[in-house]
CSV table of C-alpha atoms in Angstrom, one decimal:
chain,number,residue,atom,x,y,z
P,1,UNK,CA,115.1,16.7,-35.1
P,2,UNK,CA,118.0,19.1,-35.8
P,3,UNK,CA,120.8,17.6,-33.7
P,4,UNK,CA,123.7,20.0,-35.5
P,5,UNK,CA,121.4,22.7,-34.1
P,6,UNK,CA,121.4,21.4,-31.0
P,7,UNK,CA,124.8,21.0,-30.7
P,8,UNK,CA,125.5,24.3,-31.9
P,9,UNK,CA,123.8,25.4,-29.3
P,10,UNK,CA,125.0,23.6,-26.0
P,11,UNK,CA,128.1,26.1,-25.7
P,12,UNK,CA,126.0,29.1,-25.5
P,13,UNK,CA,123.3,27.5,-23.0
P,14,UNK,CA,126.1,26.2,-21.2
P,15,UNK,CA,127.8,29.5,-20.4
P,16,UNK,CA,124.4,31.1,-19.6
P,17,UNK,CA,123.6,28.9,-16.5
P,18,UNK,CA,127.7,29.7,-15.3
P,19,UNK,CA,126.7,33.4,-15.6
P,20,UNK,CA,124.0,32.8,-13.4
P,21,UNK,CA,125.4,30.9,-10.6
P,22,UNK,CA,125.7,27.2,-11.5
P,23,UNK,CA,128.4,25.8,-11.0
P,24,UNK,CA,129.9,23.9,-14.3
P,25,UNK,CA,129.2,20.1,-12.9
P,26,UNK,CA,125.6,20.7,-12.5
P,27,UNK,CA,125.0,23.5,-15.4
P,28,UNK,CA,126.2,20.5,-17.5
P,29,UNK,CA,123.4,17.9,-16.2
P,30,UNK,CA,121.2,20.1,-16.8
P,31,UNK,CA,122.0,21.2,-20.5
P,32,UNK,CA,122.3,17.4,-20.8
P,33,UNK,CA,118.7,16.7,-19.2
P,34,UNK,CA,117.5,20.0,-21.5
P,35,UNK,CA,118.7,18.3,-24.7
P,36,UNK,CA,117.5,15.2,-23.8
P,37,UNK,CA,113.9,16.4,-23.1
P,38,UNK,CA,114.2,18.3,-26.5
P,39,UNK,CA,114.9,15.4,-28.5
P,40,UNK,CA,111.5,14.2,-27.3
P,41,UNK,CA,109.4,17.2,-28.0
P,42,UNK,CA,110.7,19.2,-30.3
P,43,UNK,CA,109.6,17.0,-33.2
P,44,UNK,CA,105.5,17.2,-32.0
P,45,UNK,CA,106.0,21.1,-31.1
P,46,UNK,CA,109.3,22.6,-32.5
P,47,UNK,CA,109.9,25.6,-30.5
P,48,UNK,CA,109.3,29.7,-31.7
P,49,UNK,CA,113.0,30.4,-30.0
P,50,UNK,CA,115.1,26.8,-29.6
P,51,UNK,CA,117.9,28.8,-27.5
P,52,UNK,CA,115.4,30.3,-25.1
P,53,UNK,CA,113.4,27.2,-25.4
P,54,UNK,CA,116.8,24.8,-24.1
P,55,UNK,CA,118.1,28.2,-21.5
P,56,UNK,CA,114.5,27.9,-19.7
P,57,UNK,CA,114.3,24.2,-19.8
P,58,UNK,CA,118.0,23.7,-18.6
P,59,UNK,CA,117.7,26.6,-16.0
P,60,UNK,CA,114.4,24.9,-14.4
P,61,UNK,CA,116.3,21.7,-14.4
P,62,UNK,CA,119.2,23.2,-12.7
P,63,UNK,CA,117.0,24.7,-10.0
P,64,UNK,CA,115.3,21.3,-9.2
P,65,UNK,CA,118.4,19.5,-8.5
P,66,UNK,CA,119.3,22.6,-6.6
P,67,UNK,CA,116.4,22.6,-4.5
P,68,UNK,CA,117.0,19.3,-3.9
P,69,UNK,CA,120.5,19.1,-2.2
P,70,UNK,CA,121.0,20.7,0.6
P,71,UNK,CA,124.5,20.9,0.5
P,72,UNK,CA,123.5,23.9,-2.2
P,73,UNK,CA,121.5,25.6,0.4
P,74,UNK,CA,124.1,28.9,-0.4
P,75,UNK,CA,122.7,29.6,-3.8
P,76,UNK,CA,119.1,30.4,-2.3
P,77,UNK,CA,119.8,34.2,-3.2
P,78,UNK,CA,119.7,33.2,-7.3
P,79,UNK,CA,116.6,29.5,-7.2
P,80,UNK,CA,114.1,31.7,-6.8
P,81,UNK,CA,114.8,33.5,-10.4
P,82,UNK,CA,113.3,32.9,-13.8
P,83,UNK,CA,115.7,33.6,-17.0
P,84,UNK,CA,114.7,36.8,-18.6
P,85,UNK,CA,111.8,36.9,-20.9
P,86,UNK,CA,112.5,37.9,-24.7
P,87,UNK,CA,115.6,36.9,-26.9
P,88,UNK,CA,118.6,35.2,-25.4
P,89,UNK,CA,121.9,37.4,-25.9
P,90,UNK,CA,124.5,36.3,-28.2
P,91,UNK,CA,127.1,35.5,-26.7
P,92,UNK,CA,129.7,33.3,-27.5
P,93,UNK,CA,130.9,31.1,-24.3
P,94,UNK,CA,132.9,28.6,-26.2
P,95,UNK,CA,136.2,28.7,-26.0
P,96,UNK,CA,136.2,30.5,-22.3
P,97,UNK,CA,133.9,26.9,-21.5
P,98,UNK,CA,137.1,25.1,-22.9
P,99,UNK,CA,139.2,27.1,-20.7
P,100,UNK,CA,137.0,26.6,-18.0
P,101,UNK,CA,137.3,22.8,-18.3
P,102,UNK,CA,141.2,23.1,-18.7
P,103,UNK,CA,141.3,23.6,-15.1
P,104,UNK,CA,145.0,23.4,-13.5
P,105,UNK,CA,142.8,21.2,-11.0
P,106,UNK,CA,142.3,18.2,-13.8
P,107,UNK,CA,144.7,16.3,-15.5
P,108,UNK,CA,145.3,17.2,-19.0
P,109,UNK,CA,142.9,13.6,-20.0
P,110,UNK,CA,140.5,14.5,-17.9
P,111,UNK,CA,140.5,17.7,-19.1
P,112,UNK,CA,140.2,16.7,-22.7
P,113,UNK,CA,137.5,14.6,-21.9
P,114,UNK,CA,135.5,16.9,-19.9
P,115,UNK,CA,135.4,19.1,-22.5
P,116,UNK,CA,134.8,17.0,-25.2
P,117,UNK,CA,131.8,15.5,-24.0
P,118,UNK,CA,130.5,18.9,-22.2
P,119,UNK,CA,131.1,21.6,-25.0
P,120,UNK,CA,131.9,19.7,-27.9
P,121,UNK,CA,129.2,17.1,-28.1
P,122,UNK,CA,130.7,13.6,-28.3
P,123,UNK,CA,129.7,10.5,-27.3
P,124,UNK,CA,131.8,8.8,-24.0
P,125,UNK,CA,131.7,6.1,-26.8
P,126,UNK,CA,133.4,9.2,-29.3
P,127,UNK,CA,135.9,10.1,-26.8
P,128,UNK,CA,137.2,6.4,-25.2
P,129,UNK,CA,138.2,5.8,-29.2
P,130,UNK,CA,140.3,9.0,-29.3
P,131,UNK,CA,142.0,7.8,-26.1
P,132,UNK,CA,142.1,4.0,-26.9
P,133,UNK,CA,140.4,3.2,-23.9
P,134,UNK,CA,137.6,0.9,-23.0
P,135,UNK,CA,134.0,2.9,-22.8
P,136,UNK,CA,133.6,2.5,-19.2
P,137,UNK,CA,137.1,3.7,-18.3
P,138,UNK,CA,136.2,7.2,-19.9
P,139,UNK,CA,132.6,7.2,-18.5
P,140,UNK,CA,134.1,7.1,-14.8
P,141,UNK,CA,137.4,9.8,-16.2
P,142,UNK,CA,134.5,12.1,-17.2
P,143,UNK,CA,132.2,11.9,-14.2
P,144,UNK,CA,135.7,12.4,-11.9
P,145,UNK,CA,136.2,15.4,-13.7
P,146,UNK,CA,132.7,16.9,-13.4
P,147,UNK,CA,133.3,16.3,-9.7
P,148,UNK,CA,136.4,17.3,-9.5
P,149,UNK,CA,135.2,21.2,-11.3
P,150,UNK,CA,132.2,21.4,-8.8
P,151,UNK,CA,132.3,25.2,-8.0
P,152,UNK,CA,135.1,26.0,-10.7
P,153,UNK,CA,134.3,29.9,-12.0
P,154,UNK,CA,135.5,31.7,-15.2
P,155,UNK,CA,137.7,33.3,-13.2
P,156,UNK,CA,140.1,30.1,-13.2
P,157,UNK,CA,140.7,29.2,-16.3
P,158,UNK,CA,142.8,26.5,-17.2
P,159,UNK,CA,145.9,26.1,-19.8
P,160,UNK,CA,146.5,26.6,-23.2
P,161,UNK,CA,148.1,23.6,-23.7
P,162,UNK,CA,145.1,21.5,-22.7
P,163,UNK,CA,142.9,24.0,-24.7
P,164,UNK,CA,145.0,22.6,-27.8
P,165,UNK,CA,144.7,19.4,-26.9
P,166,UNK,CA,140.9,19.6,-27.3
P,167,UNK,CA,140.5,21.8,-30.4
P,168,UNK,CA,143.2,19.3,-31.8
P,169,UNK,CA,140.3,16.0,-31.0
P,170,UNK,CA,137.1,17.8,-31.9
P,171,UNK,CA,138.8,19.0,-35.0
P,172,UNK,CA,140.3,15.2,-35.8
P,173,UNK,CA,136.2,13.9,-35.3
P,174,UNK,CA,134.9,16.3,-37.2
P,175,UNK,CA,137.9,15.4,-40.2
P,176,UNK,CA,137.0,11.8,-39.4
P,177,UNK,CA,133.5,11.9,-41.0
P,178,UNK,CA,131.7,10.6,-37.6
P,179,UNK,CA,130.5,14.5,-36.3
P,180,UNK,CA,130.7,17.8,-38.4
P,181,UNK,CA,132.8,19.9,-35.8
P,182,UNK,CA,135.7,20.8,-38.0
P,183,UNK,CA,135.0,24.2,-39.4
P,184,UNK,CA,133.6,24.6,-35.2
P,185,UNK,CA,137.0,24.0,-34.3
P,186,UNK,CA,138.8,26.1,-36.9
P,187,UNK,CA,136.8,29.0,-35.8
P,188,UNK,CA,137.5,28.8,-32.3
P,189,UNK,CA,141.2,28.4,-33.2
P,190,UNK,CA,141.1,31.2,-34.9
P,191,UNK,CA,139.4,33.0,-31.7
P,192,UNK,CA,142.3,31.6,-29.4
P,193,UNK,CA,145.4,32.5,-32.3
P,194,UNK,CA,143.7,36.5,-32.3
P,195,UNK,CA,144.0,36.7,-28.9
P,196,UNK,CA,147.1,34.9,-27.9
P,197,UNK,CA,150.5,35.3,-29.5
P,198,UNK,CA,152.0,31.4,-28.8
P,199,UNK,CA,153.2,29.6,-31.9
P,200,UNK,CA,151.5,26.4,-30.9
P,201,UNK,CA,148.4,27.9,-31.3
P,202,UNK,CA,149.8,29.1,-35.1
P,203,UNK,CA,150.7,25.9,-35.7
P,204,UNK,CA,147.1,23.9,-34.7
P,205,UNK,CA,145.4,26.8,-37.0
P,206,UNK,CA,148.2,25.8,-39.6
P,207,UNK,CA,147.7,22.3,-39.5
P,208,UNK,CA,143.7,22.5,-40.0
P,209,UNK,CA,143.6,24.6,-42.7
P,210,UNK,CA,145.8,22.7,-44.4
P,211,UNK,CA,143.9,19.5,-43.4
P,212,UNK,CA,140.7,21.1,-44.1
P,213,UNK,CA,141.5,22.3,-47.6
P,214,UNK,CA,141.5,18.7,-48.9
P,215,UNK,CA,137.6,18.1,-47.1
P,216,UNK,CA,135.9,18.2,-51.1
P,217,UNK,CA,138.9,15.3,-52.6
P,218,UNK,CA,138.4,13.2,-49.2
P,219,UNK,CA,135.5,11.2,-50.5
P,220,UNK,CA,134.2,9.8,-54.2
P,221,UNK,CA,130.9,10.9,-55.2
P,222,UNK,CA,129.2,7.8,-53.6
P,223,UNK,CA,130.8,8.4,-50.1
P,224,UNK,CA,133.9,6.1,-50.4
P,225,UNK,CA,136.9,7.5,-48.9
P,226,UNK,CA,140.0,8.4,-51.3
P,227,UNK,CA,143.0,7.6,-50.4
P,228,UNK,CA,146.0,10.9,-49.9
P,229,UNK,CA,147.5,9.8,-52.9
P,230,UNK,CA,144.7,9.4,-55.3
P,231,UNK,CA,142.9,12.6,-54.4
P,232,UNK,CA,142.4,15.1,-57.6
P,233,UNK,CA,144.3,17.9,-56.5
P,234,UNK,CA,142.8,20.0,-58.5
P,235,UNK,CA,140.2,19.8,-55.7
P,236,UNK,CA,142.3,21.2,-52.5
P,237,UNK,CA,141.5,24.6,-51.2
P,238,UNK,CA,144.4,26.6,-53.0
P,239,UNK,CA,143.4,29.6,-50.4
P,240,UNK,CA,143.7,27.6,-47.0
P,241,UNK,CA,146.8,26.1,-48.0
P,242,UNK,CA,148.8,29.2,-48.7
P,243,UNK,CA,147.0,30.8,-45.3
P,244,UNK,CA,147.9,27.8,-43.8
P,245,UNK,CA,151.0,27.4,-45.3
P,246,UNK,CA,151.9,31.0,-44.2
P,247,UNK,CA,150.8,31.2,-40.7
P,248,UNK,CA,153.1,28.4,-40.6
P,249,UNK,CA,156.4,29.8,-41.5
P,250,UNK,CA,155.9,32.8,-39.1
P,251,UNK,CA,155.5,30.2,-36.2
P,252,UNK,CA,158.6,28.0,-37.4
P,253,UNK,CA,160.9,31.6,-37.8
P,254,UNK,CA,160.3,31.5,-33.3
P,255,UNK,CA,162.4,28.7,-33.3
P,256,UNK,CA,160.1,27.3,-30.5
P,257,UNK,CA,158.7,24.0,-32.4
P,258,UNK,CA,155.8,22.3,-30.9
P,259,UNK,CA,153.9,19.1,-32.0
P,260,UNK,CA,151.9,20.8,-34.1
P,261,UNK,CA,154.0,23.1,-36.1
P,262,UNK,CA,155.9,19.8,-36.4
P,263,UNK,CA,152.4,18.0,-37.8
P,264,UNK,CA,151.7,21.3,-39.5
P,265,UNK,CA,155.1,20.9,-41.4
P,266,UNK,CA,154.4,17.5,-42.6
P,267,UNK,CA,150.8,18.5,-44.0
P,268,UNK,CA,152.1,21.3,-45.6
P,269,UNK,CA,154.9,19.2,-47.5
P,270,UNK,CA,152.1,16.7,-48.8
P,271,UNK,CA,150.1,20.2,-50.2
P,272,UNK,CA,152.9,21.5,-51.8
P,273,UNK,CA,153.5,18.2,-54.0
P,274,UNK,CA,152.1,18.7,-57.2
P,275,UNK,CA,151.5,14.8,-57.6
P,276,UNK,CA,151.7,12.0,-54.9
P,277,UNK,CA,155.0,10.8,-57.0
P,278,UNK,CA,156.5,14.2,-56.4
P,279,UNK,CA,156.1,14.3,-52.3
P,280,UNK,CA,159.4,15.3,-50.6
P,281,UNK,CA,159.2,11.7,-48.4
P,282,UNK,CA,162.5,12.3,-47.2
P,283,UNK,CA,161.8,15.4,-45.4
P,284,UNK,CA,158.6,14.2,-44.0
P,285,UNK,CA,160.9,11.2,-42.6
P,286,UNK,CA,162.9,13.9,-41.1
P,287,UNK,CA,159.5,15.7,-39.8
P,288,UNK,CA,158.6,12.7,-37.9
P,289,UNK,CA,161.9,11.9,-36.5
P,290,UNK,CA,161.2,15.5,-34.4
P,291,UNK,CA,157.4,14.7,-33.9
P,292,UNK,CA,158.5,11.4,-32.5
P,293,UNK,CA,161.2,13.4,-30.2
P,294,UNK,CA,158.6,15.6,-29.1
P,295,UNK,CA,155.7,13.4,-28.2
P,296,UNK,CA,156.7,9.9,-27.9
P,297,UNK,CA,153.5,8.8,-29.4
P,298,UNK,CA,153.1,5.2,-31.1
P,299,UNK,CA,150.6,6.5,-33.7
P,300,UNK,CA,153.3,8.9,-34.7
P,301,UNK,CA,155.9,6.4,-34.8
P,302,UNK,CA,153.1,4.4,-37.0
P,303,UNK,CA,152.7,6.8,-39.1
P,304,UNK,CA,156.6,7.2,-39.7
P,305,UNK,CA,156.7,3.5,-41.0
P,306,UNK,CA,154.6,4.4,-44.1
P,307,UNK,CA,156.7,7.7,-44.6
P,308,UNK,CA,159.8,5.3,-44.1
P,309,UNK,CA,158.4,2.8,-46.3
P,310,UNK,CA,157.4,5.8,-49.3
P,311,UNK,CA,161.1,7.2,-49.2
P,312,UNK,CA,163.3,4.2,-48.7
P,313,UNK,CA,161.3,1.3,-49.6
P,314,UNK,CA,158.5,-0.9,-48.3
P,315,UNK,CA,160.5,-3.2,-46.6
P,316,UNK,CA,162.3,-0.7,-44.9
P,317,UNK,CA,158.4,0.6,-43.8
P,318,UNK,CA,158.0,-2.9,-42.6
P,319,UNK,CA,161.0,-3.4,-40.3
P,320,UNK,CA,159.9,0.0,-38.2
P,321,UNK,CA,156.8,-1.8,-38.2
P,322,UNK,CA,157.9,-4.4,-36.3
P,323,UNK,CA,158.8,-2.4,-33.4
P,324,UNK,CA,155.7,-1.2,-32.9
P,325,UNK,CA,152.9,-2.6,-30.9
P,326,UNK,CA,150.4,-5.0,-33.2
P,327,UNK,CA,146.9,-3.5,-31.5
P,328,UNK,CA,147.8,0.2,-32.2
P,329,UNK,CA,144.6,1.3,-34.6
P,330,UNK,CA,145.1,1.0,-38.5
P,331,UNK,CA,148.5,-0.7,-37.4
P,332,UNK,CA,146.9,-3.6,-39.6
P,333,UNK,CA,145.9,-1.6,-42.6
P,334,UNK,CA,149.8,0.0,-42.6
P,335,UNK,CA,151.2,-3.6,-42.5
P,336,UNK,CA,148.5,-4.2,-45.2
P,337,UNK,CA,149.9,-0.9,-47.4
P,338,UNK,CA,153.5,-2.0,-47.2
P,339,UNK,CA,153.0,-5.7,-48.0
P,340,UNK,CA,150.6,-4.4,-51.0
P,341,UNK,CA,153.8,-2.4,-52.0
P,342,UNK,CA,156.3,-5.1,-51.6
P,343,UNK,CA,154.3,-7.4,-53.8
P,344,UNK,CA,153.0,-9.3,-51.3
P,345,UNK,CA,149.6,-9.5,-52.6
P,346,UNK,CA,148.3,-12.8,-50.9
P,347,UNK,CA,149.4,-11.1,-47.5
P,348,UNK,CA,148.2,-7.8,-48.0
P,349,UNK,CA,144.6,-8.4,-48.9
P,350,UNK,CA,144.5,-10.6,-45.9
P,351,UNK,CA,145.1,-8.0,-44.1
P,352,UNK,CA,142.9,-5.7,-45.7
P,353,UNK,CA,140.2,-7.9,-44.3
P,354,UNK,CA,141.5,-8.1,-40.7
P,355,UNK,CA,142.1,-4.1,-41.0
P,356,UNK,CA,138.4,-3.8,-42.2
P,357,UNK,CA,136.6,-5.6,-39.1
P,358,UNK,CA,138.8,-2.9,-36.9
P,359,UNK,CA,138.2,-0.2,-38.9
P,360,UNK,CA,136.5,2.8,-36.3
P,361,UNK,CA,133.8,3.9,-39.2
P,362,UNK,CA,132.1,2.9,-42.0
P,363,UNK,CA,133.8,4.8,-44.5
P,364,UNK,CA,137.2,3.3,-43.3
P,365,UNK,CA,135.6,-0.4,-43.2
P,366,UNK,CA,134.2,-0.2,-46.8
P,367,UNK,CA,137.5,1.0,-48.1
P,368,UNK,CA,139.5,-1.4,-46.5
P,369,UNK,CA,136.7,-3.8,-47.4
P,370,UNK,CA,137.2,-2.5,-50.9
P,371,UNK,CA,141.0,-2.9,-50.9
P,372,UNK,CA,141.1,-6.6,-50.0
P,373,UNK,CA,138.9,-7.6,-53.0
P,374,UNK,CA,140.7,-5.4,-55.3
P,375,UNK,CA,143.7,-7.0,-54.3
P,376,UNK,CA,141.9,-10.8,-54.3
P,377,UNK,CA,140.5,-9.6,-57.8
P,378,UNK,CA,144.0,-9.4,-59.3
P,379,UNK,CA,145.0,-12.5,-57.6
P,380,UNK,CA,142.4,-14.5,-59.7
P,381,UNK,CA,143.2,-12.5,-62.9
């Protein structure tokens, strides 16, 4: 069973069933019930056509709740039709589906979350991680939402900002190793950036491709993750860092900084550092002083310790540590970093361990696994 197929497909499908009159709530059951049933008999009998295959299926199932509910009774004129027979058109419904679940009607988390889950293929379990929220909190923030965009058309499309927000997430799954929607979301940023002229939008292309351009150094031959500073550089995507690097500058000559110009900055710094020991920390400092200002987040402000502690020291890293709350993720494998760099070796790797049993992955858990005996190692020795 090809699930990356499947996936790949769900946008598509999706916008189909709009097209024909279902509303988004109950186009995306049925998608849902389509892939489901797929999953089950695709491996005995693969299909000839797998989009016209999942557009039947998900259209039949659409029609049978439809039938069902009598509060539907209005879309009599369009239950009685069968999709057309012959190849499915291609069309490309993604990123007006993320519009569509942008909806000024849904807060910007629910909106996130609705389209995560609808067009972009997580799990609930995916998505409650991203927000740091318990499973069953985003299960009932995503079924609101679905009710909430019952009878929601293309015709109301929702915000960019939102929009930016959920290419941002997909993206940061797909860097994390867990689903391959990266490169998905880099295309669809591209889409937005060729037909809207907003330097936000510049500056979330920006910071991908410069992200994306260290994908081959990311991870050792057997899978283990390497660390920024030990990557061979020699490795990054010289191409998508000077595209990157470039779309950029145009957005920051605006002078209308966003968050992610601001994280495009920072990423941009670290590509144009010929070695780790030749990274401009002071600057980046500065970069998260204004990514602080403009978002208020805590995984920012965590991520400005270890800048903090690179430029002036890691104690100094470890006193802007203190300030921040002890469950945020990877807090522990910072603390971990900065004790390792003040010499606290004892500390560090017990930390290590503690960071490794919180670790969201397994690529993260074996490195920080990994880390803690290196450090125990040397101990001994």
């Amino acid at each position: 069973m090809d699930e990356a197929l499947l996936r790949s497909l769900t946008p598509s499908v999706l916008g189909i069933l709009v097209r024909r009159g279902a509303d988004f709530a109950a186009a995306e059951d049925a998608v849902q019930d389509a892939l489901v049933k797929a999953m089950s008999v695709w491996p005995a009998d693969p299909p000839r056509d797998p989009k016209g295959w999942l557009i039947t299926a998900a259209w039949h199932r659409f029609l049978d709740a439809t039938r069902a509910d009598a509060a539907r009774r209005r879309r009599e004129d369009v239950v009685d039709e069968d999709p057309a027979p012959g190849p499915a058109p291609a069309v490309d419904d993604t990123l007006q589906l993320y519009f569509l679940c942008a909806h000024p009607s849904l807060t910007p988390s629910s909106a996130v979350a609705l389209t995560l889950r609808a067009v972009g293929g997580l799990t609930t379990r995916q998505i409650a991680q991203a927000y740091l929220v318990p499973e069953a909190t985003m299960a009932q923030r995503i079924s609101r939402a679905k009710r909430t965009v019952s009878g929601v058309r293309f015709d109301q499309p929702g915000d960019v900002a939102t929009v930016l927000r959920v290419l941002y997430l997909v993206f940061n799954e797909g860097y994390s190793g867990d689903v391959d929607l990266a490169a998905e979301a880099i295309r669809l940023t591209r889409q937005l950036a060729a037909a809207i002229d907003h330097p936000e939008v510049a500056g979330l292309l920006a910071l991908m491709l410069l992200h994306h351009a260290r994908s081959a150094a990311r991870t050792a031959p057997d899978g283990s993750l390497v660390p920024l500073a030990e990557q061979d550089r020699g490795r990054w995507d010289t191409r998508s860092i000077a595209e990157g690097v470039a779309i950029l500058q145009a957005a920051l000559v605006r002078d209308r900084l966003g968050e992610f110009q601001a994280q495009a900055a920072i990423a941009a710094l670290h590509a144009d550092a010929p070695t780790a020991e030749e990274t401009d920390w002071v600057q980046i400092v500065e970069w998260y002083d204004e990514l602080a200002r403009l978002t208020d987040s805590p995984i920012v402000r965590l991520n400005r310790a270890v800048a903090v502690g690179e430029a002036d020291g890691p104690r100094a890293g470890l006193a802007a540590l203190v300030a921040l709350d002890g469950s945020l993720p990877r807090h522990t494998a910072v603390a971990a970093y900065l004790h390792e760099r003040d010499g606290d070796l004892t500390t560090a790797a017990r930390l290590y361990a503690e960071a490794a049993l919180k670790a969201p992955n397994l690529a993260e858990r074996d490195h920080l696994t990994r880390q803690a005996a290196r450090l125990n190692t040397h101990r001994r020795d």
